[in-house]
């Protein structure tokens, strides 16, 4: 059995209706509950009925986060290796049809980028590529992992979904985590957003977490692209996915990310507007639902909003990010996957974090611990 079997048991419209049918009494019962909360509780927490309880949710989210993670915030930085892609995702700056310069960094270029990042103080690195099996597939990634492994304590991947044996080969080369975003769980609309390329295979993408778990990946990251479809319904399916993976692949750690649609070259307008209050509600709902999951927030979000969320449930943030290949040594904004909102340098960002009484964690893992 894989998550696809679980997914097929839940119909989008029925799930959506059940979320919007939740009442204030459901929310109050969930907030008063002792012990682990279930998926019905999560529905209540993300429902419109929970909006008047946002302050109460934020207080509880803060308490639960500090209980499990302390007053700490992990930092990471993305390194975009390639914007070459065979997919045609209508919302993405890397889509195959976009007339833009395509770049895949070679080893020398990658080392220059990595050196700049290392000088900033980062130990946790996220490698990001488009999805092009020949240009930035498993063989290319193994080469980059081998190159970068001596420089960083932890290397994660946000790349094309792969087969189990391919993930195993990346684990052997030092890969710590894989982040794969379903984008939307609406099966009736998925094909319209992904008309061409391997990403059009929704089932293969849905089962990526299973293949990562089977391969022994130490952390698996999930998320949907907020703004494609109704954020509440997509978020329930993400929580369903997380719930399944935690039980099935209990040896791995898990994280949830919250990318909101941002402008890019050939811009796409979101179909569902996700406000700051909506995103705060969602983050607090995840923390109350799951006290163990890591919660990540990128530089897509505005500085003031990110500052507030340091204390309200988020455990991991990026800083000083560039979303174009070669962006740390050559600023090529026309090659960006999406526009960045928070462009503060790491020093400025960490000063803000410490001003809130939180400790910045640059490193919580080391390659010497990584044995299969």
C-alpha positions as a Python dict, from the first residue, in 0.01 Angstrom:
ca = {
    (1, 'X'): (0, 0, 0),
    (2, 'X'): (114, 357, -73),
    (3, 'X'): (-34, 697, 0),
    (4, 'X'): (-213, 680, -335),
    (5, 'X'): (-442, 412, -191),
    (6, 'X'): (-528, 638, 104),
    (7, 'X'): (-572, 937, -126),
    (8, 'X'): (-831, 757, -337),
    (9, 'X'): (-1051, 710, -33),
    (10, 'X'): (-1105, 1087, 1),
    (11, 'X'): (-1304, 1288, -252),
    (12, 'X'): (-1214, 1655, -295),
    (13, 'X'): (-1562, 1810, -292),
    (14, 'X'): (-1682, 1601, 2),
    (15, 'X'): (-1372, 1689, 201),
    (16, 'X'): (-1409, 2056, 119),
    (17, 'X'): (-1772, 2057, 231),
    (18, 'X'): (-1684, 1887, 560),
    (19, 'X'): (-1420, 2152, 639),
    (20, 'X'): (-1657, 2440, 573),
    (21, 'X'): (-1929, 2271, 781),
    (22, 'X'): (-1720, 2282, 1099),
    (23, 'X'): (-1868, 2497, 1377),
    (24, 'X'): (-1742, 2711, 1662),
    (25, 'X'): (-1824, 2423, 1896),
    (26, 'X'): (-1595, 2195, 1693),
    (27, 'X'): (-1313, 2448, 1721),
    (28, 'X'): (-1359, 2496, 2095),
    (29, 'X'): (-1366, 2120, 2151),
    (30, 'X'): (-1044, 2081, 1952),
    (31, 'X'): (-863, 2359, 2139),
    (32, 'X'): (-967, 2215, 2476),
    (33, 'X'): (-862, 1862, 2383),
    (34, 'X'): (-579, 1701, 2577),
    (35, 'X'): (-333, 1479, 2395),
    (36, 'X'): (-292, 1414, 2023),
    (37, 'X'): (-544, 1570, 1787),
    (38, 'X'): (-677, 1390, 1480),
    (39, 'X'): (-761, 1487, 1122),
    (40, 'X'): (-1114, 1593, 1212),
    (41, 'X'): (-962, 1830, 1466),
    (42, 'X'): (-733, 1964, 1193),
    (43, 'X'): (-1037, 2032, 974),
    (44, 'X'): (-1186, 2239, 1254),
    (45, 'X'): (-864, 2436, 1303),
    (46, 'X'): (-837, 2533, 934),
    (47, 'X'): (-1209, 2601, 891),
    (48, 'X'): (-1364, 2949, 862),
    (49, 'X'): (-1521, 2880, 1202),
    (50, 'X'): (-1172, 2897, 1359),
    (51, 'X'): (-1097, 3251, 1240),
    (52, 'X'): (-1231, 3421, 1558),
    (53, 'X'): (-1004, 3191, 1763),
    (54, 'X'): (-681, 3288, 1587),
    (55, 'X'): (-529, 3462, 1889),
    (56, 'X'): (-600, 3160, 2109),
    (57, 'X'): (-454, 2931, 1843),
    (58, 'X'): (-139, 3143, 1817),
    (59, 'X'): (-81, 3128, 2194),
    (60, 'X'): (-122, 2749, 2197),
    (61, 'X'): (98, 2709, 1888),
    (62, 'X'): (373, 2912, 2054),
    (63, 'X'): (353, 2705, 2373),
    (64, 'X'): (364, 2372, 2190),
    (65, 'X'): (653, 2481, 1968),
    (66, 'X'): (864, 2599, 2260),
    (67, 'X'): (784, 2279, 2451),
    (68, 'X'): (919, 2061, 2169),
    (69, 'X'): (1182, 2280, 1996),
    (70, 'X'): (1272, 2537, 2260),
    (71, 'X'): (1334, 2897, 2160),
    (72, 'X'): (1536, 2807, 1852),
    (73, 'X'): (1517, 2869, 1478),
    (74, 'X'): (1710, 2660, 1226),
    (75, 'X'): (1854, 2838, 923),
    (76, 'X'): (1910, 2702, 574),
    (77, 'X'): (1982, 2846, 232),
    (78, 'X'): (1886, 2723, -117),
    (79, 'X'): (2144, 2674, -391),
    (80, 'X'): (1976, 2671, -731),
    (81, 'X'): (2181, 2446, -957),
    (82, 'X'): (1966, 2440, -1271),
    (83, 'X'): (1657, 2600, -1424),
    (84, 'X'): (1634, 2347, -1707),
    (85, 'X'): (1297, 2174, -1700),
    (86, 'X'): (1084, 1953, -1924),
    (87, 'X'): (760, 2026, -1737),
    (88, 'X'): (500, 2283, -1835),
    (89, 'X'): (363, 2386, -1495),
    (90, 'X'): (156, 2695, -1571),
    (91, 'X'): (251, 2871, -1244),
    (92, 'X'): (632, 2826, -1254),
    (93, 'X'): (911, 3047, -1385),
    (94, 'X'): (1108, 2738, -1491),
    (95, 'X'): (832, 2600, -1718),
    (96, 'X'): (957, 2456, -2046),
    (97, 'X'): (775, 2709, -2265),
    (98, 'X'): (919, 3019, -2098),
    (99, 'X'): (1169, 3192, -2325),
    (100, 'X'): (1453, 3242, -2081),
    (101, 'X'): (1820, 3151, -2063),
    (102, 'X'): (1867, 2796, -1935),
    (103, 'X'): (2158, 2722, -1705),
    (104, 'X'): (2290, 2413, -1531),
    (105, 'X'): (2588, 2491, -1311),
    (106, 'X'): (2905, 2292, -1365),
    (107, 'X'): (3135, 2189, -1080),
    (108, 'X'): (3347, 2504, -1090),
    (109, 'X'): (3041, 2731, -1089),
    (110, 'X'): (2883, 2530, -808),
    (111, 'X'): (3197, 2555, -596),
    (112, 'X'): (3201, 2932, -640),
    (113, 'X'): (2839, 2954, -527),
    (114, 'X'): (2900, 2718, -236),
    (115, 'X'): (3203, 2914, -121),
    (116, 'X'): (2999, 3235, -99),
    (117, 'X'): (2729, 3049, 95),
    (118, 'X'): (2984, 2892, 328),
    (119, 'X'): (3130, 3235, 403),
    (120, 'X'): (2783, 3348, 516),
    (121, 'X'): (2797, 3081, 788),
    (122, 'X'): (2542, 2833, 655),
    (123, 'X'): (2578, 2460, 734),
    (124, 'X'): (2238, 2346, 604),
    (125, 'X'): (2215, 2358, 223),
    (126, 'X'): (1913, 2292, 1),
    (127, 'X'): (1995, 2199, -360),
    (128, 'X'): (1721, 2300, -605),
    (129, 'X'): (1680, 2217, -973),
    (130, 'X'): (1417, 2215, -1241),
    (131, 'X'): (1302, 1872, -1355),
    (132, 'X'): (1512, 1766, -1653),
    (133, 'X'): (1625, 1400, -1636),
    (134, 'X'): (1925, 1444, -1867),
    (135, 'X'): (2053, 1780, -1744),
    (136, 'X'): (1992, 1762, -1368),
    (137, 'X'): (1891, 1402, -1296),
    (138, 'X'): (2036, 1150, -1045),
    (139, 'X'): (2384, 1127, -1199),
    (140, 'X'): (2426, 1505, -1194),
    (141, 'X'): (2300, 1526, -836),
    (142, 'X'): (2533, 1250, -715),
    (143, 'X'): (2824, 1445, -864),
    (144, 'X'): (2714, 1762, -686),
    (145, 'X'): (2660, 1584, -354),
    (146, 'X'): (3007, 1437, -370),
    (147, 'X'): (3149, 1781, -449),
    (148, 'X'): (2963, 1965, -171),
    (149, 'X'): (2959, 1703, 102),
    (150, 'X'): (3291, 1815, 257),
    (151, 'X'): (3167, 2175, 282),
    (152, 'X'): (2831, 2140, 461),
    (153, 'X'): (2692, 1950, 759),
    (154, 'X'): (2357, 1877, 595),
    (155, 'X'): (2248, 1872, 230),
    (156, 'X'): (1884, 1843, 125),
    (157, 'X'): (1723, 1821, -218),
    (158, 'X'): (1426, 1984, -391),
    (159, 'X'): (1443, 1809, -727),
    (160, 'X'): (1241, 1587, -961),
    (161, 'X'): (1075, 1280, -803),
    (162, 'X'): (1280, 964, -856),
    (163, 'X'): (1269, 588, -824),
    (164, 'X'): (1352, 422, -492),
    (165, 'X'): (1691, 296, -606),
    (166, 'X'): (1783, 644, -731),
    (167, 'X'): (1700, 792, -392),
    (168, 'X'): (1908, 519, -228),
    (169, 'X'): (2208, 620, -439),
    (170, 'X'): (2163, 983, -328),
    (171, 'X'): (2143, 879, 38),
    (172, 'X'): (2470, 693, -14),
    (173, 'X'): (2627, 1016, -143),
    (174, 'X'): (2515, 1213, 162),
    (175, 'X'): (2162, 1340, 87),
    (176, 'X'): (1982, 1410, 416),
    (177, 'X'): (1633, 1514, 307),
    (178, 'X'): (1401, 1542, 8),
    (179, 'X'): (1136, 1811, -23),
    (180, 'X'): (863, 1739, -276),
    (181, 'X'): (553, 1954, -309),
    (182, 'X'): (237, 1805, -450),
    (183, 'X'): (132, 2157, -558),
    (184, 'X'): (-237, 2057, -542),
    (185, 'X'): (-419, 1743, -436),
    (186, 'X'): (-723, 1828, -649),
    (187, 'X'): (-720, 1535, -893),
    (188, 'X'): (-981, 1701, -1111),
    (189, 'X'): (-764, 2008, -1168),
    (190, 'X'): (-411, 1870, -1141),
    (191, 'X'): (-372, 1793, -1513),
    (192, 'X'): (-469, 2147, -1609),
    (193, 'X'): (-179, 2287, -1409),
    (194, 'X'): (66, 2021, -1532),
    (195, 'X'): (-16, 1957, -1900),
    (196, 'X'): (325, 1823, -2006),
    (197, 'X'): (628, 1645, -1864),
    (198, 'X'): (679, 1382, -1596),
    (199, 'X'): (506, 1599, -1340),
    (200, 'X'): (180, 1530, -1523),
    (201, 'X'): (186, 1184, -1359),
    (202, 'X'): (1, 1269, -1038),
    (203, 'X'): (23, 921, -888),
    (204, 'X'): (401, 903, -927),
    (205, 'X'): (435, 1235, -746),
    (206, 'X'): (191, 1131, -472),
    (207, 'X'): (399, 821, -402),
    (208, 'X'): (732, 1008, -379),
    (209, 'X'): (725, 1014, 1),
    (210, 'X'): (686, 637, 8),
    (211, 'X'): (988, 591, -218),
    (212, 'X'): (1193, 831, -4),
    (213, 'X'): (1097, 642, 310),
    (214, 'X'): (1181, 309, 152),
    (215, 'X'): (1519, 447, 43),
    (216, 'X'): (1607, 550, 399),
    (217, 'X'): (1587, 927, 351),
    (218, 'X'): (1625, 1086, 693),
    (219, 'X'): (1376, 1367, 640),
    (220, 'X'): (1084, 1410, 401),
    (221, 'X'): (931, 1751, 333),
    (222, 'X'): (574, 1807, 215),
    (223, 'X'): (361, 2100, 106),
    (224, 'X'): (118, 2236, -150),
    (225, 'X'): (139, 2556, -352),
    (226, 'X'): (-98, 2787, -169),
    (227, 'X'): (-314, 2978, -413),
    (228, 'X'): (-361, 2713, -681),
    (229, 'X'): (-677, 2572, -525),
    (230, 'X'): (-878, 2618, -206),
    (231, 'X'): (-603, 2636, 55),
    (232, 'X'): (-807, 2472, 327),
    (233, 'X'): (-883, 2161, 124),
    (234, 'X'): (-530, 2128, -13),
    (235, 'X'): (-394, 2168, 340),
    (236, 'X'): (-616, 1891, 471),
    (237, 'X'): (-478, 1655, 207),
    (238, 'X'): (-124, 1759, 299),
    (239, 'X'): (-202, 1675, 662),
    (240, 'X'): (-352, 1343, 552),
    (241, 'X'): (-32, 1273, 358),
    (242, 'X'): (183, 1365, 659),
    (243, 'X'): (-27, 1149, 891),
    (244, 'X'): (15, 846, 664),
    (245, 'X'): (389, 891, 611),
    (246, 'X'): (462, 935, 981),
    (247, 'X'): (297, 603, 1056),
    (248, 'X'): (434, 414, 756),
    (249, 'X'): (789, 551, 757),
    (250, 'X'): (830, 630, 1125),
    (251, 'X'): (1212, 622, 1105),
    (252, 'X'): (1215, 948, 906),
    (253, 'X'): (1160, 1304, 1025),
    (254, 'X'): (907, 1526, 851),
    (255, 'X'): (856, 1890, 768),
    (256, 'X'): (581, 2100, 613),
    (257, 'X'): (639, 2413, 404),
    (258, 'X'): (395, 2684, 300),
    (259, 'X'): (485, 2833, -38),
    (260, 'X'): (240, 3097, -156),
    (261, 'X'): (228, 3180, -525),
    (262, 'X'): (469, 3461, -604),
    (263, 'X'): (522, 3656, -931),
    (264, 'X'): (767, 3521, -1192),
    (265, 'X'): (859, 3573, -1557),
    (266, 'X'): (539, 3495, -1752),
    (267, 'X'): (331, 3556, -1439),
    (268, 'X'): (43, 3340, -1316),
    (269, 'X'): (-237, 3481, -1103),
    (270, 'X'): (-347, 3269, -803),
    (271, 'X'): (-694, 3117, -822),
    (272, 'X'): (-736, 3135, -445),
    (273, 'X'): (-609, 3430, -243),
    (274, 'X'): (-430, 3330, 77),
    (275, 'X'): (-406, 3624, 318),
    (276, 'X'): (-150, 3665, 596),
    (277, 'X'): (-422, 3581, 848),
    (278, 'X'): (-503, 3264, 652),
    (279, 'X'): (-140, 3155, 651),
    (280, 'X'): (-103, 3228, 1022),
    (281, 'X'): (-414, 3020, 1090),
    (282, 'X'): (-274, 2735, 883),
    (283, 'X'): (67, 2735, 1052),
    (284, 'X'): (-91, 2739, 1398),
    (285, 'X'): (-330, 2462, 1295),
    (286, 'X'): (-42, 2239, 1186),
    (287, 'X'): (144, 2295, 1513),
    (288, 'X'): (-161, 2219, 1727),
    (289, 'X'): (-236, 1912, 1515),
    (290, 'X'): (122, 1783, 1515),
    (291, 'X'): (366, 1885, 1788),
    (292, 'X'): (662, 1705, 1627),
    (293, 'X'): (658, 1821, 1265),
    (294, 'X'): (912, 2080, 1153),
    (295, 'X'): (754, 2390, 998),
    (296, 'X'): (950, 2585, 736),
    (297, 'X'): (897, 2929, 587),
    (298, 'X'): (1096, 3074, 296),
    (299, 'X'): (1189, 3422, 177),
    (300, 'X'): (874, 3426, -37),
    (301, 'X'): (713, 3601, 261),
    (302, 'X'): (747, 3965, 368),
    (303, 'X'): (1004, 4051, 639),
    (304, 'X'): (750, 4178, 893),
    (305, 'X'): (535, 3869, 853),
    (306, 'X'): (832, 3635, 893),
    (307, 'X'): (949, 3828, 1199),
    (308, 'X'): (616, 3768, 1372),
    (309, 'X'): (615, 3397, 1290),
    (310, 'X'): (951, 3332, 1458),
    (311, 'X'): (758, 3301, 1785),
    (312, 'X'): (440, 3138, 1660),
    (313, 'X'): (521, 2789, 1532),
    (314, 'X'): (783, 2806, 1257),
    (315, 'X'): (1102, 2610, 1331),
    (316, 'X'): (1304, 2662, 1011),
    (317, 'X'): (1360, 2961, 782),
    (318, 'X'): (1582, 3052, 490),
    (319, 'X'): (1774, 3378, 472),
    (320, 'X'): (1980, 3559, 211),
    (321, 'X'): (1825, 3343, -62),
    (322, 'X'): (1863, 3366, -439),
    (323, 'X'): (1629, 3168, -664),
    (324, 'X'): (1832, 3183, -985),
    (325, 'X'): (2120, 2950, -1080),
    (326, 'X'): (2445, 3132, -1011),
    (327, 'X'): (2262, 3399, -813),
    (328, 'X'): (2514, 3427, -530),
    (329, 'X'): (2802, 3515, -762),
    (330, 'X'): (2609, 3668, -1054),
    (331, 'X'): (2272, 3833, -1003),
    (332, 'X'): (2047, 3705, -1286),
    (333, 'X'): (1699, 3808, -1174),
    (334, 'X'): (1549, 3715, -1511),
    (335, 'X'): (1636, 3351, -1429),
    (336, 'X'): (1447, 3348, -1096),
    (337, 'X'): (1194, 3076, -1024),
    (338, 'X'): (991, 3329, -824),
    (339, 'X'): (1037, 3676, -677),
    (340, 'X'): (1175, 3705, -323),
    (341, 'X'): (1000, 3925, -65),
    (342, 'X'): (1253, 3909, 218),
    (343, 'X'): (1593, 4008, 78),
    (344, 'X'): (1767, 4072, 411),
    (345, 'X'): (2119, 3937, 444),
    (346, 'X'): (2177, 3656, 697),
    (347, 'X'): (2344, 3888, 951),
    (348, 'X'): (2048, 4126, 957),
    (349, 'X'): (1805, 3836, 978),
    (350, 'X'): (1985, 3662, 1264),
    (351, 'X'): (2002, 3991, 1457),
    (352, 'X'): (1623, 4010, 1434),
    (353, 'X'): (1583, 3650, 1553),
    (354, 'X'): (1806, 3708, 1855),
    (355, 'X'): (1622, 4029, 1940),
    (356, 'X'): (1315, 3813, 1999),
    (357, 'X'): (1502, 3597, 2248),
    (358, 'X'): (1554, 3306, 2008),
    (359, 'X'): (1872, 3117, 1934),
    (360, 'X'): (1980, 3072, 1572),
    (361, 'X'): (2076, 2712, 1490),
    (362, 'X'): (2320, 2689, 1199),
    (363, 'X'): (2391, 2319, 1246),
    (364, 'X'): (2203, 2028, 1405),
    (365, 'X'): (2349, 1741, 1200),
    (366, 'X'): (2684, 1623, 1072),
    (367, 'X'): (2780, 1402, 780),
    (368, 'X'): (2979, 1178, 1016),
    (369, 'X'): (2647, 1067, 1169),
    (370, 'X'): (2515, 964, 830),
    (371, 'X'): (2552, 588, 787),
    (372, 'X'): (2303, 359, 619),
}
